[in-house]
Coordinates of C-alpha atoms in Angstrom, one line a residue:
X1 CA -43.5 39.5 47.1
X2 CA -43.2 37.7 43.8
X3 CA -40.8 40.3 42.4
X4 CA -38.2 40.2 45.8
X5 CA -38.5 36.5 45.6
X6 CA -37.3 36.7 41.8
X7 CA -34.3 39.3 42.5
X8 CA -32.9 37.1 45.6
X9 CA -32.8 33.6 42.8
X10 CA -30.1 36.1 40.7
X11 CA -28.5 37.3 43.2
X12 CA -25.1 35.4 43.6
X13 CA -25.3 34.1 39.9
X14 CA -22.5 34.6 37.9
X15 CA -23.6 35.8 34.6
X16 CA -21.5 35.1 31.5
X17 CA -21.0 37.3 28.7
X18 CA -21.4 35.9 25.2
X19 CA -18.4 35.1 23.5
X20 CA -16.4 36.9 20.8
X21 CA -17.1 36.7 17.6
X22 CA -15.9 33.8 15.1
X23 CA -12.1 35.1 14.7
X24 CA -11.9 37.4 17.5
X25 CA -10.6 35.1 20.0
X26 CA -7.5 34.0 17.9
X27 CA -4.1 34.9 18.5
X28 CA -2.4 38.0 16.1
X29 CA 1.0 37.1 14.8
X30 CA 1.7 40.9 16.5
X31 CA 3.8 40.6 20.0
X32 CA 2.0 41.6 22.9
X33 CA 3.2 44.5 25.6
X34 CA 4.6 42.2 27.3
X35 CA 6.8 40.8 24.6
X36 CA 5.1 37.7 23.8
X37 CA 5.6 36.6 20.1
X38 CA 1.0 36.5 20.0
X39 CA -1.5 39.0 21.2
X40 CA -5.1 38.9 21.2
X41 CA -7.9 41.6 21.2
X42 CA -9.7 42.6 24.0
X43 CA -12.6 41.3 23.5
X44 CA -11.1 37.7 24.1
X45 CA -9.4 38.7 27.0
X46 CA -12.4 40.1 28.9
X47 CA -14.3 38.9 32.1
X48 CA -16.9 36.2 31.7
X49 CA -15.3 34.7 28.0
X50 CA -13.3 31.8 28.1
X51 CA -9.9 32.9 27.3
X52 CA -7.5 31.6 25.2
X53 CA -4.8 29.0 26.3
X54 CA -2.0 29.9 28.5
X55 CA -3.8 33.3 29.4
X56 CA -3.6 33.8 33.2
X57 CA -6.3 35.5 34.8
X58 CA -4.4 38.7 36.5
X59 CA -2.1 39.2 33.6
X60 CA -5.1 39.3 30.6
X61 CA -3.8 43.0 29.9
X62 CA 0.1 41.6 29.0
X63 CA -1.6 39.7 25.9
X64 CA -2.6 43.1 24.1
X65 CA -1.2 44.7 21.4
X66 CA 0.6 48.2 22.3
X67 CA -2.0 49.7 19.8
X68 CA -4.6 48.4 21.8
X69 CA -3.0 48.5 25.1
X70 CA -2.8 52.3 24.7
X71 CA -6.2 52.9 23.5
X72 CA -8.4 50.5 26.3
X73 CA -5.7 52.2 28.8
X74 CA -4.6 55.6 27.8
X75 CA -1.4 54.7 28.1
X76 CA 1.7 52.9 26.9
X77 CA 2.9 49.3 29.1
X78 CA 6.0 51.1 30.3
X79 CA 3.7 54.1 32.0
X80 CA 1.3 51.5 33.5
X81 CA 3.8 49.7 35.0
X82 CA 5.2 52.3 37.1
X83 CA 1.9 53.2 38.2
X84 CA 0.4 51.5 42.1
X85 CA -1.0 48.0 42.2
X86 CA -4.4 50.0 43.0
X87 CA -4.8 52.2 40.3
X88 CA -3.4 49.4 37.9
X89 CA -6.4 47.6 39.5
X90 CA -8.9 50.1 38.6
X91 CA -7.8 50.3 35.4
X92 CA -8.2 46.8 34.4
X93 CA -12.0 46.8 36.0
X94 CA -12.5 49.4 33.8
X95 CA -11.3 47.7 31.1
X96 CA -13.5 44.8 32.0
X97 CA -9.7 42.9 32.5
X98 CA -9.9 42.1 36.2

């Protein structure tokens, strides 16, 4: 009883994942995908760390690099966006982006 008692007080809570290291969570003077003049590494962009300014939460995966881009996603930003809402979806959960 004690134990079903304990898993129903998590259940609901939102836990946070730890930050990025020192460094990690600043911008790269390398554009992003989508062509803005900063992009930052995907560990700042993930769910559950505080993001960097200006970062909107359904567009984290416009702020990476085309290096990175292609390696999280297996493909380049062009290919992505041609593909359906859903599986661009499932991609970014996968990622830990949505």
């Amino acid at each position: 009883e004690a134990v079903v008692a304990e898993r129903r007080a998590g259940l609901g809570r939102v836990r946070e994942a730890a930050a990025p290291p020192e460094g990690d969570a600043e911008g790269r003077q390398e554009p992003s995908v989508a062509g803005r003049a900063v992009s930052y590494p995907l560990g700042a962009l993930e769910a559950g760390v505080a993001w960097p300014p200006g970062v909107q939460q359904g567009a984290r995966e416009e702020w990476l690099c085309a290096e990175e881009f292609e390696r999280v996603f297996g493909l380049g930003w062009e290919a992505f966006c041609r593909l359906p809402a859903w599986r661009q979806a499932r991609l970014k959960q996968a990622a830990r982006l949505f």
